[in-house]
């Protein structure tokens, strides 16, 4: 597969130096599950990818532990999202980049023209995985990097990439069709923090977060009142908690809306900065998008579109209704 990206590679060790004559899987450590799962799908049996941050872990606030340092020390390759998502890990990643190939996947993959800018310390909204068509653009980056590290696996990796790309693009279209079924006046997604802007842009749904892009920002009484006013004014039927954030701010909005005579419910738990439990469909990238879409559509009055045939094998594997 031809190289199409500008690699942001902090390490000086060439990928080719990692190639081995045996079939030992490449040992890869990724910071977040949304990168780890995609890299595993692309690399297949040629790689062993482990995520530092598991279910319910907030990358905005994450600090490396001694076990994390040991995990990184044993990695042959390190993958992270970039755009300051793992802000507090920055210095740790920088230190390891001197000895281990370290790749910022999002900046290496996605055209800057596609980014959503932010008026805060981030500068760029890092939650790119919320738009499946954008996150699909990480596949060639990962495919090229892993193939260069394990050249004997290049053909297998290319096959895996083509298969997975077809699934992701089919999922993207399914999400778009499903969200479009929500009545336009109810197509408003209220969440705990502003992690769904790419989702909103890609799938034509208005998004409002109580907190900013980073969960480090404080939520005040004025923020709660403002969001409650918006919920009441737009007659929003449901709001959503997130798996990585304390639900108290969402509950405060619900209480404030009810004081104004508007009954709003919790539409479900969404995965924003982390996937679900390992071994479940929610613990995969495709599964987190599927489950988020299911909760949003059903709570806001829409209906899920039939899954496309390109997802038959995936749906069968996880015993999902087709």
CSV table of C-alpha atoms in Angstrom, one decimal:
chain,number,residue,atom,x,y,z
A,1,UNK,CA,0.0,0.0,0.0
A,2,UNK,CA,1.5,3.4,-1.0
A,3,UNK,CA,2.3,5.8,1.8
A,4,UNK,CA,-0.2,8.7,1.7
A,5,UNK,CA,0.4,10.5,4.9
A,6,UNK,CA,2.8,12.9,6.5
A,7,UNK,CA,4.0,10.9,9.5
A,8,UNK,CA,4.3,12.6,12.8
A,9,UNK,CA,7.0,10.3,14.1
A,10,UNK,CA,8.7,11.5,17.2
A,11,UNK,CA,11.1,8.5,17.5
A,12,UNK,CA,14.3,8.2,15.5
A,13,UNK,CA,14.3,4.4,15.3
A,14,UNK,CA,13.2,3.4,11.7
A,15,UNK,CA,10.2,1.0,11.4
A,16,UNK,CA,12.4,-1.4,9.3
A,17,UNK,CA,14.6,-1.9,12.4
A,18,UNK,CA,11.6,-3.6,14.0
A,19,UNK,CA,11.0,-6.2,11.3
A,20,UNK,CA,11.9,-9.7,12.3
A,21,UNK,CA,12.3,-12.9,10.4
A,22,UNK,CA,9.9,-14.8,12.7
A,23,UNK,CA,6.2,-14.4,13.1
A,24,UNK,CA,6.2,-12.8,16.5
A,25,UNK,CA,3.4,-10.2,16.6
A,26,UNK,CA,4.5,-6.6,16.8
A,27,UNK,CA,4.0,-5.4,20.4
A,28,UNK,CA,2.0,-2.1,20.1
A,29,UNK,CA,0.7,0.1,22.9
A,30,UNK,CA,-2.1,2.6,22.1
A,31,UNK,CA,-3.3,5.3,24.5
A,32,UNK,CA,-7.0,5.0,23.8
A,33,UNK,CA,-9.3,2.1,22.9
A,34,UNK,CA,-10.5,3.8,19.7
A,35,UNK,CA,-7.0,3.6,18.3
A,36,UNK,CA,-6.1,0.3,19.8
A,37,UNK,CA,-9.2,-1.5,18.3
A,38,UNK,CA,-8.7,-0.1,14.8
A,39,UNK,CA,-4.9,-0.9,14.9
A,40,UNK,CA,-5.8,-4.5,15.9
A,41,UNK,CA,-8.3,-4.9,13.1
A,42,UNK,CA,-5.8,-3.6,10.6
A,43,UNK,CA,-2.9,-5.6,11.9
A,44,UNK,CA,-4.8,-8.8,12.8
A,45,UNK,CA,-2.6,-11.7,14.0
A,46,UNK,CA,0.5,-9.7,13.0
A,47,UNK,CA,0.2,-7.4,15.9
A,48,UNK,CA,-0.7,-7.4,19.6
A,49,UNK,CA,-2.2,-4.1,20.5
A,50,UNK,CA,-2.9,-3.1,24.1
A,51,UNK,CA,-4.8,0.1,25.2
A,52,UNK,CA,-3.5,2.0,28.2
A,53,UNK,CA,-6.9,3.5,29.0
A,54,UNK,CA,-9.8,1.1,29.4
A,55,UNK,CA,-13.6,1.5,29.8
A,56,UNK,CA,-14.7,4.5,31.8
A,57,UNK,CA,-11.3,6.2,31.7
A,58,UNK,CA,-11.2,9.9,30.8
A,59,UNK,CA,-8.1,10.7,28.7
A,60,UNK,CA,-8.4,14.4,29.4
A,61,UNK,CA,-7.5,13.8,33.0
A,62,UNK,CA,-5.4,10.7,32.7
A,63,UNK,CA,-2.0,10.5,34.5
A,64,UNK,CA,0.4,7.7,33.8
A,65,UNK,CA,1.0,5.1,36.5
A,66,UNK,CA,4.1,3.0,37.2
A,67,UNK,CA,2.5,0.1,35.4
A,68,UNK,CA,1.8,2.3,32.4
A,69,UNK,CA,5.5,3.3,32.2
A,70,UNK,CA,6.4,-0.4,32.3
A,71,UNK,CA,3.9,-1.1,29.5
A,72,UNK,CA,5.3,1.6,27.3
A,73,UNK,CA,8.8,0.5,28.1
A,74,UNK,CA,8.0,-3.0,26.6
A,75,UNK,CA,6.3,-1.6,23.5
A,76,UNK,CA,7.9,-1.8,20.0
A,77,UNK,CA,5.6,0.9,18.8
A,78,UNK,CA,3.4,3.5,20.5
A,79,UNK,CA,0.2,5.0,19.1
A,80,UNK,CA,-1.6,8.0,20.4
A,81,UNK,CA,-4.5,10.2,19.2
A,82,UNK,CA,-2.9,13.6,19.3
A,83,UNK,CA,-4.3,17.2,19.3
A,84,UNK,CA,-3.7,17.3,23.0
A,85,UNK,CA,-6.3,14.6,23.9
A,86,UNK,CA,-3.7,12.9,26.1
A,87,UNK,CA,-2.5,16.3,27.4
A,88,UNK,CA,-1.1,15.1,30.7
A,89,UNK,CA,0.6,12.2,29.0
A,90,UNK,CA,2.5,14.5,26.7
A,91,UNK,CA,5.8,14.6,28.6
A,92,UNK,CA,5.7,10.8,29.1
A,93,UNK,CA,5.2,10.2,25.3
A,94,UNK,CA,7.9,12.6,24.5
A,95,UNK,CA,10.4,10.8,26.7
A,96,UNK,CA,9.6,7.4,25.1
A,97,UNK,CA,9.8,8.8,21.6
A,98,UNK,CA,13.5,9.0,21.9
A,99,UNK,CA,13.7,5.2,22.1
A,100,UNK,CA,10.5,3.9,20.6
A,101,UNK,CA,8.6,4.8,17.3
A,102,UNK,CA,5.8,7.0,18.6
A,103,UNK,CA,3.0,8.1,16.2
A,104,UNK,CA,0.3,10.7,16.6
A,105,UNK,CA,-2.3,9.0,14.5
A,106,UNK,CA,-4.9,11.7,14.0
A,107,UNK,CA,-2.6,14.5,12.8
A,108,UNK,CA,-0.8,12.0,10.6
A,109,UNK,CA,-4.1,10.9,8.9
A,110,UNK,CA,-6.6,13.6,8.7
A,111,UNK,CA,-6.6,16.7,6.5
A,112,UNK,CA,-6.4,19.9,8.7
A,113,UNK,CA,-9.3,21.3,6.6
A,114,UNK,CA,-11.6,18.7,8.2
A,115,UNK,CA,-10.8,19.7,11.7
A,116,UNK,CA,-13.1,21.5,14.0
A,117,UNK,CA,-11.3,24.4,15.8
A,118,UNK,CA,-11.8,25.2,19.4
A,119,UNK,CA,-11.5,28.5,21.3
A,120,UNK,CA,-9.6,27.0,24.2
A,121,UNK,CA,-6.2,25.5,25.0
A,122,UNK,CA,-6.9,22.6,22.7
A,123,UNK,CA,-7.1,24.7,19.5
A,124,UNK,CA,-8.5,21.6,17.8
A,125,UNK,CA,-11.4,19.4,18.9
A,126,UNK,CA,-9.6,16.0,19.3
A,127,UNK,CA,-12.8,13.8,19.2
A,128,UNK,CA,-12.4,12.9,15.5
A,129,UNK,CA,-13.6,9.2,16.0
A,130,UNK,CA,-17.1,10.5,16.3
A,131,UNK,CA,-17.3,10.9,12.6
A,132,UNK,CA,-16.7,7.4,11.2
A,133,UNK,CA,-15.8,8.6,7.8
A,134,UNK,CA,-13.0,10.8,9.3
A,135,UNK,CA,-11.7,8.0,11.6
A,136,UNK,CA,-11.6,5.7,8.6
A,137,UNK,CA,-8.9,7.9,7.3
A,138,UNK,CA,-6.6,6.5,10.0
A,139,UNK,CA,-6.6,3.1,8.4
A,140,UNK,CA,-4.0,3.8,5.6
A,141,UNK,CA,-1.7,5.5,8.2
A,142,UNK,CA,-1.9,2.5,10.5
A,143,UNK,CA,-1.6,0.0,7.6
A,144,UNK,CA,1.5,1.6,6.3
A,145,UNK,CA,3.1,1.9,9.7
A,146,UNK,CA,2.4,-1.7,10.7
A,147,UNK,CA,3.4,-3.1,7.3
A,148,UNK,CA,6.7,-1.2,7.5
A,149,UNK,CA,7.3,-2.7,10.9
A,150,UNK,CA,6.3,-6.2,9.8
A,151,UNK,CA,6.9,-6.3,6.0
A,152,UNK,CA,6.3,-10.1,5.9
A,153,UNK,CA,2.7,-9.2,6.9
A,154,UNK,CA,2.1,-6.5,4.4
A,155,UNK,CA,-0.3,-8.5,2.2
A,156,UNK,CA,-2.4,-9.6,5.2
A,157,UNK,CA,-2.5,-6.1,6.6
A,158,UNK,CA,-3.6,-4.7,3.3
A,159,UNK,CA,-6.4,-7.3,3.1
A,160,UNK,CA,-7.5,-6.5,6.6
A,161,UNK,CA,-7.5,-2.8,5.9
A,162,UNK,CA,-9.7,-3.2,2.8
A,163,UNK,CA,-12.2,-5.4,4.7
A,164,UNK,CA,-12.4,-3.1,7.7
A,165,UNK,CA,-12.6,0.1,5.6
A,166,UNK,CA,-15.7,-1.3,3.8
A,167,UNK,CA,-17.3,-2.1,7.1
A,168,UNK,CA,-16.6,1.4,8.5
A,169,UNK,CA,-17.9,3.2,5.5
A,170,UNK,CA,-21.1,1.0,5.6
A,171,UNK,CA,-21.5,1.9,9.3
A,172,UNK,CA,-21.1,5.6,8.5
A,173,UNK,CA,-24.0,5.4,6.1
A,174,UNK,CA,-26.1,3.5,8.5
A,175,UNK,CA,-25.6,6.1,11.2
A,176,UNK,CA,-26.5,8.9,8.8
A,177,UNK,CA,-29.7,7.1,7.7
A,178,UNK,CA,-30.7,6.3,11.3
A,179,UNK,CA,-30.1,9.8,12.7
A,180,UNK,CA,-32.1,11.2,9.7
A,181,UNK,CA,-35.1,9.3,11.0
A,182,UNK,CA,-35.3,11.5,14.1
A,183,UNK,CA,-37.9,14.3,13.7
A,184,UNK,CA,-36.0,17.4,12.8
A,185,UNK,CA,-37.4,19.5,15.7
A,186,UNK,CA,-36.2,16.8,18.1
A,187,UNK,CA,-32.8,16.3,16.5
A,188,UNK,CA,-30.8,17.9,19.4
A,189,UNK,CA,-28.2,15.9,21.3
A,190,UNK,CA,-27.5,17.2,24.8
A,191,UNK,CA,-24.5,15.6,26.5
A,192,UNK,CA,-22.3,16.1,29.5
A,193,UNK,CA,-19.3,17.5,27.6
A,194,UNK,CA,-18.6,18.8,24.1
A,195,UNK,CA,-17.3,15.6,22.6
A,196,UNK,CA,-19.9,15.1,19.8
A,197,UNK,CA,-19.3,18.0,17.4
A,198,UNK,CA,-17.9,15.8,14.7
A,199,UNK,CA,-20.8,13.5,15.2
A,200,UNK,CA,-23.2,16.4,14.8
A,201,UNK,CA,-21.6,17.7,11.7
A,202,UNK,CA,-21.3,14.3,10.0
A,203,UNK,CA,-24.9,13.2,10.8
A,204,UNK,CA,-26.8,16.4,10.8
A,205,UNK,CA,-27.8,16.7,14.5
A,206,UNK,CA,-27.5,19.7,16.7
A,207,UNK,CA,-25.1,19.1,19.6
A,208,UNK,CA,-25.0,20.9,23.0
A,209,UNK,CA,-22.5,20.0,25.7
A,210,UNK,CA,-22.7,21.3,29.3
A,211,UNK,CA,-18.9,21.3,29.7
A,212,UNK,CA,-16.4,22.3,27.1
A,213,UNK,CA,-14.2,20.0,25.0
A,214,UNK,CA,-12.0,19.1,28.0
A,215,UNK,CA,-13.5,17.7,31.1
A,216,UNK,CA,-11.0,19.8,33.0
A,217,UNK,CA,-13.3,22.8,32.6
A,218,UNK,CA,-15.6,23.7,35.5
A,219,UNK,CA,-19.4,23.6,35.2
A,220,UNK,CA,-21.2,26.4,36.9
A,221,UNK,CA,-24.8,27.1,37.9
A,222,UNK,CA,-25.1,29.5,34.9
A,223,UNK,CA,-24.1,26.6,32.6
A,224,UNK,CA,-26.8,24.4,34.1
A,225,UNK,CA,-29.5,27.0,33.9
A,226,UNK,CA,-28.6,27.9,30.3
A,227,UNK,CA,-28.7,24.3,29.2
A,228,UNK,CA,-32.0,23.7,31.0
A,229,UNK,CA,-33.5,26.8,29.3
A,230,UNK,CA,-32.4,25.3,25.9
A,231,UNK,CA,-33.9,21.9,26.8
A,232,UNK,CA,-37.2,23.5,27.7
A,233,UNK,CA,-37.2,25.9,24.7
A,234,UNK,CA,-36.6,23.1,22.2
A,235,UNK,CA,-38.9,20.5,24.0
A,236,UNK,CA,-36.0,18.1,24.1
A,237,UNK,CA,-37.3,14.7,25.3
A,238,UNK,CA,-34.1,13.1,26.5
A,239,UNK,CA,-30.5,14.0,27.5
A,240,UNK,CA,-27.5,11.7,27.7
A,241,UNK,CA,-24.9,10.8,30.3
A,242,UNK,CA,-21.4,9.6,29.3
A,243,UNK,CA,-19.4,6.6,30.5
A,244,UNK,CA,-16.4,8.7,31.5
A,245,UNK,CA,-18.1,11.6,33.3
A,246,UNK,CA,-20.0,11.8,36.6
A,247,UNK,CA,-23.7,12.1,35.7
A,248,UNK,CA,-24.4,14.9,38.2
A,249,UNK,CA,-24.4,17.7,35.7
A,250,UNK,CA,-26.9,16.0,33.5
A,251,UNK,CA,-29.1,15.2,36.5
A,252,UNK,CA,-28.8,18.9,37.5
A,253,UNK,CA,-30.1,19.9,34.0
A,254,UNK,CA,-33.0,17.4,34.3
A,255,UNK,CA,-33.9,18.8,37.7
A,256,UNK,CA,-33.8,22.4,36.5
A,257,UNK,CA,-35.9,21.6,33.4
A,258,UNK,CA,-38.5,19.9,35.6
A,259,UNK,CA,-38.7,22.9,37.8
A,260,UNK,CA,-39.7,24.8,34.7
A,261,UNK,CA,-42.5,22.2,34.0
A,262,UNK,CA,-40.6,20.2,31.3
A,263,UNK,CA,-40.2,16.5,31.9
A,264,UNK,CA,-37.0,15.2,30.3
A,265,UNK,CA,-35.4,11.8,30.8
A,266,UNK,CA,-32.0,10.2,30.5
A,267,UNK,CA,-31.8,8.7,27.0
A,268,UNK,CA,-29.0,6.4,27.9
A,269,UNK,CA,-25.3,6.3,28.4
A,270,UNK,CA,-23.0,7.3,25.5
A,271,UNK,CA,-19.4,6.4,24.9
A,272,UNK,CA,-17.4,9.5,24.2
A,273,UNK,CA,-13.8,9.3,25.3
A,274,UNK,CA,-13.7,5.6,26.0
A,275,UNK,CA,-15.3,2.4,24.7
A,276,UNK,CA,-17.3,-0.2,26.6
A,277,UNK,CA,-16.3,-3.3,28.4
A,278,UNK,CA,-13.8,-5.6,26.8
A,279,UNK,CA,-15.4,-8.7,25.2
A,280,UNK,CA,-18.6,-6.9,24.4
A,281,UNK,CA,-19.6,-5.2,21.1
A,282,UNK,CA,-19.5,-1.9,23.0
A,283,UNK,CA,-15.9,-2.6,23.7
A,284,UNK,CA,-15.1,-2.2,20.0
A,285,UNK,CA,-14.9,1.0,17.9
A,286,UNK,CA,-17.7,-0.1,15.6
A,287,UNK,CA,-19.7,-1.2,18.6
A,288,UNK,CA,-19.4,2.1,20.5
A,289,UNK,CA,-20.7,4.0,17.4
A,290,UNK,CA,-23.5,1.5,16.9
A,291,UNK,CA,-24.6,1.7,20.6
A,292,UNK,CA,-24.4,5.5,20.7
A,293,UNK,CA,-26.5,5.7,17.6
A,294,UNK,CA,-29.0,3.2,19.0
A,295,UNK,CA,-29.5,5.2,22.2
A,296,UNK,CA,-29.7,8.5,20.5
A,297,UNK,CA,-32.2,7.5,17.8
A,298,UNK,CA,-34.5,5.5,20.1
A,299,UNK,CA,-34.5,8.2,22.8
A,300,UNK,CA,-35.2,11.1,20.4
A,301,UNK,CA,-38.0,9.5,18.5
A,302,UNK,CA,-36.4,8.0,15.5
A,303,UNK,CA,-36.0,4.4,14.2
A,304,UNK,CA,-32.8,2.5,13.4
A,305,UNK,CA,-32.2,1.7,9.8
A,306,UNK,CA,-31.6,-1.9,8.8
A,307,UNK,CA,-27.9,-2.8,8.9
A,308,UNK,CA,-26.4,-2.9,5.4
A,309,UNK,CA,-25.2,-6.2,4.0
A,310,UNK,CA,-21.6,-5.2,4.3
A,311,UNK,CA,-22.1,-5.5,8.1
A,312,UNK,CA,-23.7,-9.0,8.0
A,313,UNK,CA,-20.6,-10.8,9.3
A,314,UNK,CA,-20.0,-8.2,12.0
A,315,UNK,CA,-23.6,-8.3,13.2
A,316,UNK,CA,-23.6,-12.0,13.2
A,317,UNK,CA,-20.5,-12.2,15.2
A,318,UNK,CA,-22.0,-10.0,17.9
A,319,UNK,CA,-25.5,-11.4,17.6
A,320,UNK,CA,-27.1,-8.1,16.6
A,321,UNK,CA,-30.5,-7.7,15.0
A,322,UNK,CA,-30.1,-7.2,11.3
